[in-house]
Coordinates of C-alpha atoms in Angstrom, one line a residue:
X112 CA 61.5 57.1 26.5
X113 CA 64.3 60.6 28.0
X114 CA 67.4 60.0 28.3
X115 CA 68.6 58.6 31.7
X116 CA 72.1 62.2 32.3
X117 CA 74.8 60.0 33.2
X118 CA 76.7 62.6 35.7
X119 CA 80.2 63.3 37.0
X120 CA 80.6 62.8 40.5
X121 CA 83.0 64.6 43.6
X122 CA 83.5 62.1 46.1
X123 CA 84.9 64.9 48.1
X124 CA 81.9 66.5 48.6
X125 CA 79.1 64.3 46.5
X126 CA 78.3 67.2 44.4
X127 CA 77.3 66.6 40.6
X128 CA 80.8 68.1 38.8
X129 CA 79.0 67.2 34.9
X130 CA 76.8 66.0 32.8
X131 CA 79.1 62.8 30.9
X132 CA 76.8 61.3 28.9
X133 CA 73.9 59.3 28.7
X134 CA 73.1 55.9 29.7
X135 CA 72.7 53.4 26.8
X136 CA 69.8 52.8 25.0
X137 CA 68.9 49.1 24.1
X138 CA 69.4 49.6 20.6
X139 CA 72.3 51.6 21.7
X140 CA 74.2 49.0 23.1
X141 CA 73.1 46.9 19.8
X142 CA 74.1 48.9 17.9
X143 CA 77.9 49.5 20.0
X144 CA 78.3 44.9 19.6
X145 CA 77.8 44.9 16.1
X146 CA 80.5 47.4 15.5
X147 CA 82.8 45.9 17.8
X148 CA 81.6 42.6 15.9
X149 CA 82.2 43.8 13.2
X150 CA 86.0 45.0 13.4
X151 CA 86.6 41.6 14.2
X152 CA 88.6 40.6 10.7
X153 CA 90.9 44.0 10.9
X154 CA 91.4 42.7 14.3
X155 CA 92.7 39.7 13.3
X156 CA 96.0 40.8 11.6
X157 CA 98.9 40.2 15.2
X158 CA 101.2 42.9 14.0
X159 CA 97.7 44.9 13.9
X160 CA 97.2 44.7 17.5
X161 CA 100.1 44.9 18.9
X162 CA 100.8 48.3 17.2
X163 CA 97.2 48.8 18.6
X164 CA 98.3 48.4 21.9
X165 CA 102.2 50.5 22.0
X166 CA 100.2 53.2 20.9
X167 CA 97.6 53.1 22.5
X168 CA 99.9 53.2 26.1
X169 CA 102.0 55.8 24.7
X170 CA 99.2 58.4 23.8
X171 CA 97.9 57.6 27.6
X172 CA 101.7 58.5 28.8
X173 CA 100.6 62.0 26.6
X174 CA 97.5 62.7 27.9
X175 CA 98.6 61.8 30.8
X176 CA 98.4 65.1 33.1
X177 CA 94.8 64.8 32.3
X178 CA 93.8 61.0 32.3
X179 CA 95.3 61.8 35.9
X180 CA 93.4 64.9 37.2
X181 CA 90.3 63.3 36.3
X182 CA 90.6 59.8 37.9
X183 CA 91.1 61.9 40.5
X184 CA 88.1 64.5 40.6
X185 CA 85.9 60.8 40.4
X186 CA 88.5 58.7 43.0
X187 CA 89.4 60.7 45.7
X188 CA 92.0 58.2 44.9
X189 CA 94.9 61.3 45.0
X190 CA 97.6 61.9 41.8
X191 CA 100.8 60.1 43.2
X192 CA 98.2 57.0 43.3
X193 CA 96.5 57.5 40.4
X194 CA 100.5 58.0 38.8
X195 CA 101.4 54.3 40.4
X196 CA 98.2 53.3 38.3
X197 CA 98.8 55.1 35.1
X198 CA 102.2 53.4 34.9
X199 CA 101.0 50.3 35.8
X200 CA 98.4 50.3 33.3
X201 CA 100.8 51.8 30.1
X202 CA 103.3 48.8 31.3
X203 CA 100.9 46.1 31.1
X204 CA 99.1 46.9 27.3
X205 CA 103.2 47.3 26.1
X206 CA 103.9 43.3 28.3
X207 CA 100.1 42.9 26.0
X208 CA 102.1 43.8 22.8
X209 CA 104.9 41.6 23.1
X210 CA 103.4 38.2 24.5
X211 CA 101.3 39.3 20.8
X212 CA 104.4 39.0 19.4
X213 CA 105.9 36.2 20.9
X214 CA 102.9 34.5 19.9
X215 CA 103.3 31.4 21.8
X216 CA 99.9 31.9 23.5
X217 CA 99.1 30.8 19.9
X218 CA 100.0 27.5 21.9
X219 CA 100.4 25.7 18.5
X220 CA 100.4 21.6 18.5
X221 CA 102.0 20.1 15.0
X222 CA 101.6 15.6 15.5
X223 CA 102.0 14.4 11.8
X224 CA 100.3 11.3 11.3
X225 CA 101.5 7.9 12.2
X226 CA 100.5 5.0 11.6
X227 CA 102.8 2.6 13.8
X228 CA 100.8 4.0 16.5
X229 CA 97.7 1.8 18.0
X230 CA 95.3 3.2 17.3
X231 CA 96.9 4.9 14.1
X232 CA 97.7 9.1 14.3
X233 CA 95.9 11.5 11.9
X234 CA 97.8 15.0 11.4
X235 CA 96.5 17.0 14.1
X236 CA 97.5 20.6 14.2
X237 CA 95.4 22.9 17.0
X238 CA 96.4 26.7 18.3
X239 CA 94.3 29.0 19.7
X240 CA 90.7 31.1 18.0
X241 CA 89.5 33.7 19.7
X242 CA 86.4 34.0 21.0
X243 CA 85.1 37.2 19.8
X244 CA 83.5 40.3 21.5
X245 CA 84.2 40.6 24.9
X246 CA 81.6 42.5 27.1
X247 CA 84.4 44.2 30.2
X248 CA 82.4 45.1 33.6
X249 CA 85.1 48.2 35.5
X250 CA 86.0 48.1 37.7
X251 CA 85.7 50.8 41.1
X252 CA 88.6 51.0 42.6
X253 CA 90.9 50.9 39.7
X254 CA 90.2 53.7 36.9
X255 CA 92.5 53.0 34.6
X256 CA 94.0 49.3 35.3
X257 CA 90.7 47.7 35.5
X258 CA 88.6 49.8 33.8
X259 CA 88.4 50.7 30.0
X260 CA 92.1 50.3 29.4
X261 CA 93.1 47.8 32.2
X262 CA 93.9 44.2 32.2
X263 CA 90.7 42.5 30.5
X264 CA 90.8 45.3 27.9
X265 CA 94.1 44.7 27.3
X266 CA 93.9 41.2 27.1
X267 CA 90.7 41.0 25.3
X268 CA 92.4 42.8 21.9
X269 CA 95.8 41.4 22.8
X270 CA 93.7 38.0 21.3
X271 CA 91.8 39.8 18.9
X272 CA 89.1 40.1 20.9
X273 CA 87.1 43.5 20.1
X274 CA 85.7 44.7 23.1
X275 CA 82.3 46.7 24.5
X276 CA 83.1 48.1 27.8
X277 CA 80.3 48.9 30.6
X278 CA 81.8 51.9 32.1
X279 CA 81.9 52.0 36.3
X280 CA 79.7 54.4 37.2
X281 CA 82.1 56.8 39.7
X282 CA 84.4 57.4 37.0
X283 CA 82.1 58.0 33.7
X284 CA 84.6 61.5 32.7
X285 CA 87.7 58.7 32.5
X286 CA 86.4 56.5 31.4
X287 CA 85.1 58.0 28.2
X288 CA 88.6 60.1 28.8
X289 CA 90.2 56.5 28.2
X290 CA 88.1 56.0 25.3
X291 CA 88.4 57.7 22.9
X292 CA 92.3 57.6 23.5
X293 CA 92.3 54.1 22.9
X294 CA 90.1 54.1 19.8
X295 CA 92.1 57.5 18.3
X296 CA 95.1 54.6 19.2
X297 CA 92.8 52.3 16.8
X298 CA 92.5 54.6 14.0
X299 CA 96.2 55.7 13.6
X300 CA 97.3 51.8 13.6
X301 CA 94.9 51.8 10.7
X302 CA 92.3 49.8 12.8
X303 CA 88.2 50.1 13.1
X304 CA 88.0 52.3 15.7
X305 CA 84.7 50.2 17.5
X306 CA 87.8 47.9 18.1
X307 CA 86.4 49.4 21.2
X308 CA 83.6 51.0 22.3
X309 CA 81.8 52.3 25.8
X310 CA 78.6 52.5 27.3
X311 CA 76.8 53.9 30.2
X312 CA 74.4 52.5 32.2
X313 CA 72.8 49.7 34.5
X314 CA 70.8 48.4 32.1
X315 CA 72.5 48.3 29.3
X316 CA 75.4 45.8 31.5
X317 CA 71.9 43.3 31.6
X318 CA 71.7 44.0 27.3
X319 CA 76.1 43.3 26.8
X320 CA 76.2 40.1 29.0
X321 CA 72.6 39.3 27.1
X322 CA 73.2 40.4 23.5
X323 CA 73.7 37.4 20.7
X324 CA 77.0 38.5 19.7
X325 CA 78.3 39.1 23.2
X326 CA 81.0 35.9 22.8
X327 CA 82.7 36.4 27.0
X328 CA 82.4 38.4 29.6
X329 CA 85.1 40.1 32.1
X330 CA 83.9 41.2 35.4
X331 CA 85.8 43.8 38.6
X332 CA 82.8 44.3 41.5
X333 CA 80.6 43.0 44.3
X334 CA 79.7 39.1 44.9
X335 CA 75.8 40.1 44.4
X336 CA 76.5 42.4 40.8
X337 CA 78.7 39.6 39.6
X338 CA 76.8 36.6 40.8
X339 CA 74.1 38.5 38.8
X340 CA 75.6 38.9 35.8
X341 CA 77.3 35.6 35.5
X342 CA 73.8 34.5 36.4
X343 CA 72.7 36.0 33.4
X344 CA 75.1 35.0 31.5
X345 CA 74.9 31.2 32.6
X346 CA 71.3 31.4 31.4
X347 CA 71.8 33.0 27.6
X348 CA 70.5 30.9 25.3
X349 CA 74.2 30.4 23.9
X350 CA 75.6 31.0 27.5
X351 CA 79.3 32.5 27.8
X352 CA 82.4 32.4 29.7
X353 CA 81.6 34.9 32.5
X354 CA 85.0 35.5 34.1
X355 CA 83.8 37.7 37.2
X356 CA 86.2 38.8 40.2
X357 CA 83.7 39.8 42.9
X358 CA 85.0 39.6 46.5
X359 CA 87.4 38.1 48.8
X360 CA 89.0 38.5 52.7
X361 CA 92.4 37.6 51.6
X362 CA 93.0 35.8 54.8
X363 CA 96.9 36.3 57.3
X364 CA 97.9 34.1 59.8
X365 CA 100.2 34.5 62.2
X366 CA 102.2 32.3 63.8
X367 CA 103.7 32.6 67.5
X368 CA 106.8 32.1 67.2
X369 CA 107.1 34.9 64.3
X370 CA 104.9 37.2 67.0
X371 CA 107.2 36.6 69.0
X372 CA 110.2 37.3 67.1
X373 CA 108.6 40.1 65.3
X374 CA 105.3 41.8 66.8
X375 CA 105.6 45.4 66.1
X376 CA 107.1 45.9 62.2
X377 CA 103.5 42.8 61.9
X378 CA 101.3 45.3 62.8
X379 CA 102.8 48.1 61.7
X380 CA 103.1 45.7 57.8
X381 CA 99.3 45.2 58.3
X382 CA 98.3 48.1 59.4
X383 CA 99.9 49.8 56.2
X384 CA 98.5 47.0 53.3
X385 CA 94.6 47.0 55.3
X386 CA 94.5 51.3 55.2
X387 CA 95.9 51.4 51.5
X388 CA 94.1 53.2 49.2
X389 CA 91.3 54.0 52.3
X390 CA 91.1 49.8 52.6
X391 CA 89.5 49.6 48.7
X392 CA 92.0 47.2 47.5
X393 CA 90.9 43.8 46.7
X394 CA 93.2 42.3 47.5
X395 CA 93.4 44.6 51.2
X396 CA 93.8 41.7 54.2
X397 CA 90.7 42.0 55.6
X398 CA 90.9 38.3 57.8
X399 CA 93.6 38.0 60.7
X400 CA 94.2 34.9 62.3
X401 CA 96.6 36.1 65.5
X402 CA 97.8 34.7 68.3
X403 CA 96.6 34.6 71.8
X404 CA 98.6 35.4 74.6
X405 CA 101.9 37.7 75.0
X406 CA 103.4 38.2 71.8
X407 CA 99.7 39.0 69.8
X408 CA 99.2 41.1 72.7
X409 CA 102.2 42.8 71.7
X410 CA 101.6 42.8 68.0
X411 CA 97.9 44.4 68.4
X412 CA 99.5 47.1 70.9
X413 CA 101.7 48.1 67.7
X414 CA 98.3 47.7 64.7
X415 CA 96.3 50.0 67.8
X416 CA 99.6 53.0 67.1
X417 CA 99.7 53.1 63.6
X418 CA 95.9 52.3 62.8
X419 CA 95.4 55.4 65.0
X420 CA 97.7 57.4 62.6
X421 CA 96.4 56.7 59.7
X422 CA 94.5 60.0 58.8
X423 CA 91.2 59.7 57.4
X424 CA 90.1 59.0 54.1
X425 CA 87.5 59.2 51.1
X426 CA 86.0 56.5 49.5
X427 CA 85.0 56.6 46.1
X428 CA 81.5 57.3 46.5
X429 CA 79.1 58.3 48.9
X430 CA 76.9 54.8 48.9
X431 CA 80.5 52.5 49.4
X432 CA 81.0 55.2 52.7
X433 CA 77.6 54.2 54.0
X434 CA 78.1 50.4 53.0
X435 CA 80.8 50.6 55.2
X436 CA 79.8 52.7 58.4
X437 CA 76.4 50.3 58.3
X438 CA 79.1 46.9 57.6
X439 CA 81.0 48.1 60.3
X440 CA 78.6 49.0 63.0
X441 CA 76.4 45.2 62.5
X442 CA 79.7 43.6 62.6
X443 CA 80.8 46.1 66.3
X444 CA 77.6 45.2 68.1
X445 CA 77.9 41.1 68.0
X446 CA 78.5 40.2 71.4
X447 CA 82.8 39.3 72.3
X448 CA 83.9 41.8 69.1
X449 CA 85.8 44.5 70.8
X450 CA 87.0 47.7 68.8
X451 CA 90.7 49.2 69.7
X452 CA 90.3 51.5 67.2
X453 CA 86.6 51.5 65.4
X454 CA 86.2 51.9 62.1
X455 CA 83.7 54.6 60.9
X456 CA 82.5 57.6 59.8
X457 CA 85.3 60.4 60.4
X458 CA 83.7 63.0 58.6
X459 CA 81.0 63.9 56.3
X460 CA 82.6 62.9 53.8
X461 CA 85.4 60.3 55.3
X462 CA 85.4 57.3 56.8
X463 CA 88.2 56.3 59.3
X464 CA 90.3 53.4 59.2
X465 CA 90.1 50.3 62.3
X466 CA 89.7 47.2 63.5
X467 CA 87.8 44.8 65.2
X468 CA 89.3 41.2 67.8
X469 CA 87.5 38.2 69.1
X470 CA 88.4 34.8 70.1
X471 CA 88.5 32.5 66.8
X472 CA 86.7 30.3 68.6
X473 CA 83.2 31.8 68.0
X474 CA 84.4 31.3 64.7
X475 CA 84.3 27.9 64.6
X476 CA 80.9 26.9 64.0
X477 CA 78.1 28.9 62.0
X478 CA 76.4 31.5 63.4
X479 CA 75.8 35.3 63.6
X480 CA 79.6 35.6 63.4
X481 CA 79.9 34.4 60.0
X482 CA 78.4 37.9 59.1
X483 CA 82.7 38.6 60.0
X484 CA 84.0 35.6 56.8
X485 CA 82.1 37.4 55.1
X486 CA 84.4 41.4 53.0
X487 CA 83.6 44.7 54.6
X488 CA 85.1 47.1 51.4
X489 CA 87.5 49.9 53.2
X490 CA 89.8 50.7 55.9
X491 CA 88.9 47.6 58.4
X492 CA 90.2 44.4 59.0
X493 CA 88.7 41.5 62.4
X494 CA 91.3 39.8 64.1
X495 CA 90.6 36.4 65.8
X496 CA 92.8 35.4 69.2
X497 CA 93.8 31.6 68.3
X498 CA 95.0 29.4 71.6
X499 CA 95.7 26.2 69.1
X500 CA 96.9 25.2 66.1
X501 CA 93.3 23.4 65.7
X502 CA 91.3 26.4 65.7
X503 CA 93.7 28.0 63.0
X504 CA 93.0 25.0 61.5
X505 CA 89.0 25.1 62.4
X506 CA 88.1 28.5 61.5
X507 CA 90.5 28.2 57.7
X508 CA 87.8 25.2 56.9
X509 CA 85.4 27.4 57.2
X510 CA 86.3 30.4 54.6
X511 CA 85.3 31.1 51.2
X512 CA 88.0 31.4 48.2
X513 CA 89.9 34.1 48.2
X514 CA 92.8 35.9 45.5
X515 CA 95.5 35.8 48.5
X516 CA 96.2 34.0 51.4
X517 CA 98.7 35.2 53.5
X518 CA 100.9 33.2 56.7
X519 CA 103.7 34.9 58.6
X520 CA 106.5 32.7 59.8
X521 CA 109.7 32.6 62.0
X522 CA 112.7 33.0 60.2
X523 CA 113.5 29.5 62.0
X524 CA 109.9 28.4 60.1
X525 CA 111.0 29.9 56.9
X526 CA 113.6 27.0 57.4
X527 CA 110.6 24.8 56.4
X528 CA 112.3 22.2 59.3
X529 CA 109.4 23.7 62.2
X530 CA 107.1 21.0 62.5
X531 CA 103.3 21.6 60.2
X532 CA 104.8 24.9 58.6
X533 CA 103.9 22.7 55.6
X534 CA 101.0 22.0 56.5
X535 CA 99.4 25.4 57.1
X536 CA 100.6 26.6 54.2
X537 CA 99.1 23.9 52.6
X538 CA 95.7 24.5 53.7
X539 CA 96.5 28.1 52.2
X540 CA 97.1 27.0 48.8
X541 CA 93.3 25.4 48.9
X542 CA 91.6 28.9 49.9
X543 CA 93.6 30.8 47.5
X544 CA 95.4 31.9 44.0
X545 CA 98.1 34.1 45.2
X546 CA 99.8 32.6 48.5
X547 CA 102.2 34.9 50.0
X548 CA 104.9 34.3 52.9
X549 CA 106.1 37.0 54.7
X550 CA 104.7 40.1 52.5
X551 CA 101.2 41.9 51.8
X552 CA 99.0 41.2 49.4
X553 CA 97.9 44.4 48.4
X554 CA 100.4 44.8 45.5
X555 CA 99.7 43.0 42.2
X556 CA 103.0 42.4 40.4
X557 CA 102.3 42.3 35.8
X558 CA 104.4 39.7 35.3
X559 CA 104.6 36.9 33.1
X560 CA 104.0 34.3 36.6
X561 CA 101.3 36.3 38.9
X562 CA 98.0 34.8 39.1
X563 CA 95.0 37.2 40.0
X564 CA 92.0 34.9 41.1
X565 CA 91.3 32.4 43.8
X566 CA 88.1 30.0 44.6
X567 CA 84.5 30.8 44.3
X568 CA 83.6 34.1 45.2
X569 CA 86.8 35.4 43.9
X570 CA 86.5 34.8 40.4
X571 CA 84.1 32.8 38.9
X572 CA 86.4 30.9 36.5
X573 CA 89.1 29.6 37.7
X574 CA 91.8 32.3 35.4
X575 CA 93.6 35.4 36.0
X576 CA 93.4 38.6 34.9
X577 CA 96.6 40.2 35.8
X578 CA 99.7 38.8 34.0
X579 CA 100.2 37.0 30.2
X580 CA 98.4 34.2 30.9
X581 CA 95.0 36.6 31.3
X582 CA 95.0 36.4 27.8
X583 CA 93.9 32.4 27.8
X584 CA 90.7 34.5 28.7
X585 CA 89.7 35.2 25.6
X586 CA 91.1 32.1 23.6
X587 CA 89.6 28.4 22.6
X588 CA 91.0 25.6 20.8
X589 CA 90.7 24.3 17.2
X590 CA 91.9 21.2 15.6
X591 CA 93.0 20.1 12.1
X592 CA 92.9 17.1 11.2
X593 CA 94.2 15.1 8.1
X594 CA 93.5 19.1 6.1
X595 CA 95.7 19.3 3.0
X596 CA 98.7 21.8 3.5
X597 CA 96.9 25.1 1.2
X598 CA 94.0 25.4 3.6
X599 CA 96.1 26.0 6.1
X600 CA 96.8 28.9 8.3
X601 CA 100.6 29.9 7.6
X602 CA 100.7 28.9 11.8
X603 CA 100.3 25.8 11.4
X604 CA 102.4 24.6 8.1
X605 CA 105.2 22.6 8.8
X606 CA 107.7 25.7 7.5
X607 CA 107.0 27.6 10.0
X608 CA 107.1 31.5 7.4
X609 CA 106.0 32.9 10.9
X610 CA 108.7 31.7 12.8
X611 CA 106.2 31.1 15.8
X612 CA 107.2 29.1 18.9
X613 CA 105.5 25.7 18.6
X614 CA 105.3 22.1 19.5
X615 CA 105.4 19.3 16.4
X616 CA 105.9 15.6 17.8
X617 CA 106.1 16.8 21.5
X618 CA 109.1 18.1 21.1
X619 CA 108.9 22.4 21.5
X620 CA 110.4 24.6 18.6
X621 CA 110.8 28.1 18.1

């Protein structure tokens, strides 16, 4: 069979830039996975893992000019945005190095034998071990932070799991460059380069999730593609965990009091968040419940003004551009749907931002308007005008799971004394993994308390892909019972020679 070339394409023109590689064959995927599998023992050294993560961050910073240039040529995201994304990516790598150094992620628990209990307790010692080789499926919209050197890779390496990355076709040259940096970092700290390996091609992604030596997978992308891989992971003779981020509407509820208090501010803020990055953020606010009446009218006027000032932008590829244009057209043609600022094609290679508006009552029961409750990737939001709190609840009850949910409150409501506010916050909490009050969801801080995940289809598991606890996806707990001290791992011995934080007989030690 002839090799299938992998091309780097300029989204600003739709033209091929260069051939980067060939799509991986089944044999090449097998070789990549086996190389990663063979590196597990070397990666078990926590000191070497932390050094790998820090060295990778340093090398990426050192290559920043080339990395940003390559990413911009393939994504049209612009140097300013990509400079920030690279900084976030390297900070994430260093943050996971700190997690490895601290060792709390091992969740060590020791319960000494206690014959006075009924029934008696044996000696039990529990900690967490790496799962094995992790398959990472890179995202299109974050060519650094959610791609080859991104959070899935960083957290898997921190856990002690080698990684095989399936590159995204929208930025193969950037992927090759970043993979070479990570492999060089491994070599510099004395680890096998195959702790990180890159493969290209649709079929390689299918082969990867089915490979018997792959122990888990992380994915960021579409509902359709993610669900197909999720099902394949579950259908294996030995099913594996599949942590997929698939899609999200990121609903926003604006109370009538909030609209009356600061309609202009909210309208401008919504426009900025919705159109940020040409609407290609996974946390874009894509569905808004706003009040009918005078305050809501002022809000929509502000939104209209702000969106009309947004320049047309280039999406990540022409396939996404075409899907956006068609998706908007289908939604706008529904009876009763208005387009104060019509989103769609802004030019041969660009799209323009806009929003659609309709009465919320059209969404309170199943029907053709359900299309408006599905994510439309790009710079568009649906604004549903409600006339009562009952309508808000009725519509929210029909929404799928989300990464985020936002509540815009008036100052007096934020004090928690207004009736119904806490109940509304609880309704949104049931829908999402991150709930915001008087903010906008675009922008995901890489912080220990962060949760980037949510009920299906936002994600296929209850885990986060951002923040320190993302490491938990790639670990499994093991308990040793009545095991002679000489046979225990150093981490589980009474003298705690490595000085790790742990719970001993229910008491926290550090």
